[in-house]
Backbone as numpy.savetxt, mean C-alpha at the origin, in Angstrom:
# Nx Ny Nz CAx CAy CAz Cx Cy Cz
15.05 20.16 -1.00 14.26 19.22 -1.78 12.78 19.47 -1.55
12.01 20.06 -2.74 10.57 20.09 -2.55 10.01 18.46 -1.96
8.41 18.87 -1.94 7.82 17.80 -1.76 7.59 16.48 -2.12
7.35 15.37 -2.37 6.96 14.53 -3.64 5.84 14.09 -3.08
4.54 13.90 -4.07 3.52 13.59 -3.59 3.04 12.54 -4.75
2.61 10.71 -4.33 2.30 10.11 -5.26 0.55 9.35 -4.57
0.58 8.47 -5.20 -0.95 7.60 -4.63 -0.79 6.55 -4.51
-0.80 5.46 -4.36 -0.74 4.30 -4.09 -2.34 3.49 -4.17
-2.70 2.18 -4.77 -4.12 1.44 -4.57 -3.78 -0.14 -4.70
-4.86 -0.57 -3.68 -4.64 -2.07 -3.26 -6.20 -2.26 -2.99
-7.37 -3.32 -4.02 -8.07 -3.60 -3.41 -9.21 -1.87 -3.38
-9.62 -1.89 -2.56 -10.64 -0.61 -2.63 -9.71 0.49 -1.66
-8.55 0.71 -1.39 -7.77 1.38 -0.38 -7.06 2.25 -0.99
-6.90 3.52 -1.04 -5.86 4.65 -1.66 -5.22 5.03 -0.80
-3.95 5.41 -0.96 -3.00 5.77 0.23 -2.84 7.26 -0.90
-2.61 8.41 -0.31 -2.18 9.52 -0.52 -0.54 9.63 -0.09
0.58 9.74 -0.52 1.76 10.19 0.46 2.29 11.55 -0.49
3.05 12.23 0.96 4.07 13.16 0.71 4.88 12.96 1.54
6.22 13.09 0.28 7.22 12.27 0.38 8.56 13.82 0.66
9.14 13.68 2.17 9.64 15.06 2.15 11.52 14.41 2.51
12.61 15.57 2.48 13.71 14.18 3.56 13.54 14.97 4.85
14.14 14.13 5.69 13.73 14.13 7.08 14.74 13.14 7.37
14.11 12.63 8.79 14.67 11.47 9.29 14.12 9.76 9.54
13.24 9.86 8.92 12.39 8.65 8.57 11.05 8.27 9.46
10.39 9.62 9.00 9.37 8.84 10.89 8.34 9.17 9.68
7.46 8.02 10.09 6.42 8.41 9.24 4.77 8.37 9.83
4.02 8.98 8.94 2.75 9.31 9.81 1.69 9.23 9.20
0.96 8.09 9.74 -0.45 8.06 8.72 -1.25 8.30 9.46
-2.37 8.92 8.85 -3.87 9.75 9.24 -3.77 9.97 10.36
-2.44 10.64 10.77 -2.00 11.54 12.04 -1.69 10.72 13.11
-1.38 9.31 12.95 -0.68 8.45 13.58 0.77 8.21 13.54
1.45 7.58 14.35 3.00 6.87 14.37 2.43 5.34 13.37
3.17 5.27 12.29 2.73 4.00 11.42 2.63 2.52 12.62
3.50 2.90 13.58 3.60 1.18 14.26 2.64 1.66 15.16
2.05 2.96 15.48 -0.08 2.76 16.06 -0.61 2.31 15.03
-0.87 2.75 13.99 -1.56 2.89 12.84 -2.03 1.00 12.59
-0.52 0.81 12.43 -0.64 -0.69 11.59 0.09 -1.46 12.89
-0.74 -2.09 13.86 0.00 -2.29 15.20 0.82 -3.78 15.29
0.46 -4.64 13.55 1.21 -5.88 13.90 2.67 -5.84 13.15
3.73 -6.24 13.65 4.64 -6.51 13.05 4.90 -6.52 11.28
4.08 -7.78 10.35 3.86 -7.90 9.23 3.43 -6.75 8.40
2.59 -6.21 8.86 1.84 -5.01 8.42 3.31 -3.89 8.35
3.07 -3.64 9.50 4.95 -2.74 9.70 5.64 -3.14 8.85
6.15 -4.34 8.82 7.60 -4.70 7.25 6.82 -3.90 6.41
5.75 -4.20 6.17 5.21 -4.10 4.61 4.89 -2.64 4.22
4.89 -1.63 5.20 4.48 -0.47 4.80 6.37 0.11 4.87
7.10 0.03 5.58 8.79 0.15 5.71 9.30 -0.59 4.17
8.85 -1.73 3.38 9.69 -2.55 2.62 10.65 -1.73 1.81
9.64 -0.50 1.04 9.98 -0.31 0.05 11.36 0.76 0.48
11.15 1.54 1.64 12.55 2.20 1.94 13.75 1.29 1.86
13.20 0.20 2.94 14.37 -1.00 3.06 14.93 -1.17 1.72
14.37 -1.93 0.68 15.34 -2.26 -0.21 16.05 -1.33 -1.09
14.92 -0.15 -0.93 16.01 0.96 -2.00 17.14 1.66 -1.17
17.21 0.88 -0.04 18.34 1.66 0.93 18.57 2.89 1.29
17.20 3.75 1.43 16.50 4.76 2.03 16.35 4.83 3.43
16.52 3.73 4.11 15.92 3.77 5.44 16.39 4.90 5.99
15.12 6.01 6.69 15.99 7.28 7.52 16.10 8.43 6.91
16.30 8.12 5.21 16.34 9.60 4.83 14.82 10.46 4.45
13.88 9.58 4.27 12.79 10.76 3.77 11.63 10.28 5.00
11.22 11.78 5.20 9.95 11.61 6.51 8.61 11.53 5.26
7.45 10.89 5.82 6.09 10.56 4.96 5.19 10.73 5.54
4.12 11.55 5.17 2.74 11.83 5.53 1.79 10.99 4.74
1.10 10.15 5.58 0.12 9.42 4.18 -1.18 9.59 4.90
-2.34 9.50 3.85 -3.35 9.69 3.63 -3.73 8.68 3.46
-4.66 8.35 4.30 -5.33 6.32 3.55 -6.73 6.17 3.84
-7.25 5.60 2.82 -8.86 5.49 3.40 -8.85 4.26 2.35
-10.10 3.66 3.00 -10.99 2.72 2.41 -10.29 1.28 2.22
-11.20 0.18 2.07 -10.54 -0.60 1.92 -10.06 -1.85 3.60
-9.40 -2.60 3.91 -8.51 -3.11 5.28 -7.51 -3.04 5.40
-7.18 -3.01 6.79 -5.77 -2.76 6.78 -4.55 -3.20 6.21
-4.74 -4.27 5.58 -3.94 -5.41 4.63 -3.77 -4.33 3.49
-5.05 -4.05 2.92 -5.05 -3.45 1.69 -4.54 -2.24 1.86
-4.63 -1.68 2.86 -3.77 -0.09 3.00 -2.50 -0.01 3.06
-1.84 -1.22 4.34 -0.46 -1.50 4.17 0.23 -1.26 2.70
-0.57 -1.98 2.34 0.02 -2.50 0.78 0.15 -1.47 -0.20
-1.13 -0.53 -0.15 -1.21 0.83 -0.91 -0.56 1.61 -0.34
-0.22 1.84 0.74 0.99 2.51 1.82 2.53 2.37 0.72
2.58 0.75 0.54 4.66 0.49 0.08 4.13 0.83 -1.13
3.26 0.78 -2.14 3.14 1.15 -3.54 3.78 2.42 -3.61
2.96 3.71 -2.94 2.94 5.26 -2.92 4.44 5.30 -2.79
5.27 5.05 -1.71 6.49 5.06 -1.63 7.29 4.35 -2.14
6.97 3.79 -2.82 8.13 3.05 -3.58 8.18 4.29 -5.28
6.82 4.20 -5.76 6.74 5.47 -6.53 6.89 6.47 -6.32
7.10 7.61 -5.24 7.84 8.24 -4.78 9.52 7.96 -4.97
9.68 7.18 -4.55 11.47 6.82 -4.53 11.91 7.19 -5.73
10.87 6.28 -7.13 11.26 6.78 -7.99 11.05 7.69 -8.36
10.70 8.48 -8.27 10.11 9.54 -8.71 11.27 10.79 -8.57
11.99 10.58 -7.18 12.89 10.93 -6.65 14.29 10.86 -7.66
14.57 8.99 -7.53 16.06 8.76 -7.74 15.52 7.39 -8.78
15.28 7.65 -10.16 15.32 6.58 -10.86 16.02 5.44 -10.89
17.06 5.47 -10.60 18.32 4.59 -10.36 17.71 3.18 -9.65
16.75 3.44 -8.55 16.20 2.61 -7.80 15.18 1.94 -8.18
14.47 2.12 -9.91 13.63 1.35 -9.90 14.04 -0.12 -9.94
15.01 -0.77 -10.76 15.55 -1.72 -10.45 14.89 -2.84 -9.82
15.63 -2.28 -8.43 15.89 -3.24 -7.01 13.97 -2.99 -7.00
13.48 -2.18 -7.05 11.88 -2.13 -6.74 11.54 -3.03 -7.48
11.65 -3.23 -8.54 10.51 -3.74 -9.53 10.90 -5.50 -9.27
12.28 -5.50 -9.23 12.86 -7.28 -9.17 12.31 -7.66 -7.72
11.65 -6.59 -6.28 11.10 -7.37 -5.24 9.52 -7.01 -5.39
9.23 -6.73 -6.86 7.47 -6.52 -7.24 6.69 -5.55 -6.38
7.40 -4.39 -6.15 6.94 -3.12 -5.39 6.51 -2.42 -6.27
6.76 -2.43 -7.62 6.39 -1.32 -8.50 4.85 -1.71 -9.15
4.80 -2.76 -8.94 3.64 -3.31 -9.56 1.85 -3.15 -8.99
1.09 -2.07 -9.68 -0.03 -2.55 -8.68 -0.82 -3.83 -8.78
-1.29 -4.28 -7.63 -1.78 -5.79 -7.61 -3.66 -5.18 -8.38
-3.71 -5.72 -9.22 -5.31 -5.02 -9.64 -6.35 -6.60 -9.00
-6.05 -7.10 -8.27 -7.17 -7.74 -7.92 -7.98 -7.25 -7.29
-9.23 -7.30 -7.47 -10.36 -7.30 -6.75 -11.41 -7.89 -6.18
-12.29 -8.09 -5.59 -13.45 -8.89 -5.43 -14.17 -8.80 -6.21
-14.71 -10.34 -6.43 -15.84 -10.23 -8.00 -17.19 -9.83 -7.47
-18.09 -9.59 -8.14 -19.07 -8.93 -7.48 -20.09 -9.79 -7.74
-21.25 -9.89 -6.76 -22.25 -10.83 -6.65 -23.04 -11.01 -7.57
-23.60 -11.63 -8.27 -24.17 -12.12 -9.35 -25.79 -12.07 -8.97
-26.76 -12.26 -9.35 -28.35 -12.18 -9.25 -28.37 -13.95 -9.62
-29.39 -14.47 -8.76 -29.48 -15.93 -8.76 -28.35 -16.60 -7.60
-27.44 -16.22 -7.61 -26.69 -16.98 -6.86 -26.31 -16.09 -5.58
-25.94 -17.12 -4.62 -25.55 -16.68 -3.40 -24.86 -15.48 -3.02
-23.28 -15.88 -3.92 -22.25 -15.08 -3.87 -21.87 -15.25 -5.21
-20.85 -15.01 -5.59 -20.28 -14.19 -6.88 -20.58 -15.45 -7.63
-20.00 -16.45 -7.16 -19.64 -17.97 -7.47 -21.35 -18.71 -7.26
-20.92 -18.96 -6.07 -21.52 -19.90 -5.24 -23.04 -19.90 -5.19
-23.48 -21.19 -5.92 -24.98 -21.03 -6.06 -25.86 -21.20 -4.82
-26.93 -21.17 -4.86 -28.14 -21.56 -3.60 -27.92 -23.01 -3.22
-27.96 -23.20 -2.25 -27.87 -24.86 -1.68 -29.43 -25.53 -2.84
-29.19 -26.52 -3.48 -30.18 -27.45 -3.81 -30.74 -28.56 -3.11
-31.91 -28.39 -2.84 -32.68 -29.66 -2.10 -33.45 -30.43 -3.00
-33.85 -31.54 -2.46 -34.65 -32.35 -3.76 -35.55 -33.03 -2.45
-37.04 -32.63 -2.66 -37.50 -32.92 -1.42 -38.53 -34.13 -2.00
């Protein structure tokens, strides 16, 4: 089985993966994922997408991630591989898409406005 190589984005964060089979160990920016992403939550969330397509174990992953927090990388982390999977074994989009893995989240931060504080949020008013 050649390579599979997809992208993943969450937020300002791109995950790069190649997606090979193996035995499931995976490695981001030349880390063990549970250094990488050292809390528990983070861990489910970058593992999910094997879990439900019932992959766990068969394909090893190299990912590439920059920019962005670690929340947002996690997240661009299960995107890449879950598109991979399919990419792989269509059969599985399914079960992906009904636990909203297939979906990218396009939120972003709104960007600061001129006059006001923050994006929103105006200058405190005084009345002296």
């Amino acid at each position: 089985m050649p390579t599979t190589n997809t992208s993943g984005r969450r937020k300002t964060a791109v995950a790069r993966i190649y997606l090979s089979e193996g035995n499931g160990a995976i490695t981001v920016n030349g880390k063990d994922y549970k250094e990488y992403f050292p809390t528990l939550p983070l861990q489910y969330i970058v593992t999910q997408s094997t879990e439900v397509s019932g992959s766990t174990g068969k394909f090893d992953v190299v990912v590439n991630v920059a920019g962005g927090g670690v929340k947002g990388q996690a997240e661009a982390v299960r995107l890449a591989i879950a598109k991979a999977i399919v990419e792989l074994d269509a059969e599985k989009k399914p079960a992906l898409r009904a636990k909203g893995l297939m979906t990218r989240d396009d939120r972003m931060v709104e960007r600061k406005k001129p006059g006001r504080r923050k994006a929103r949020r105006k200058f405190q008013f005084s009345k002296r």
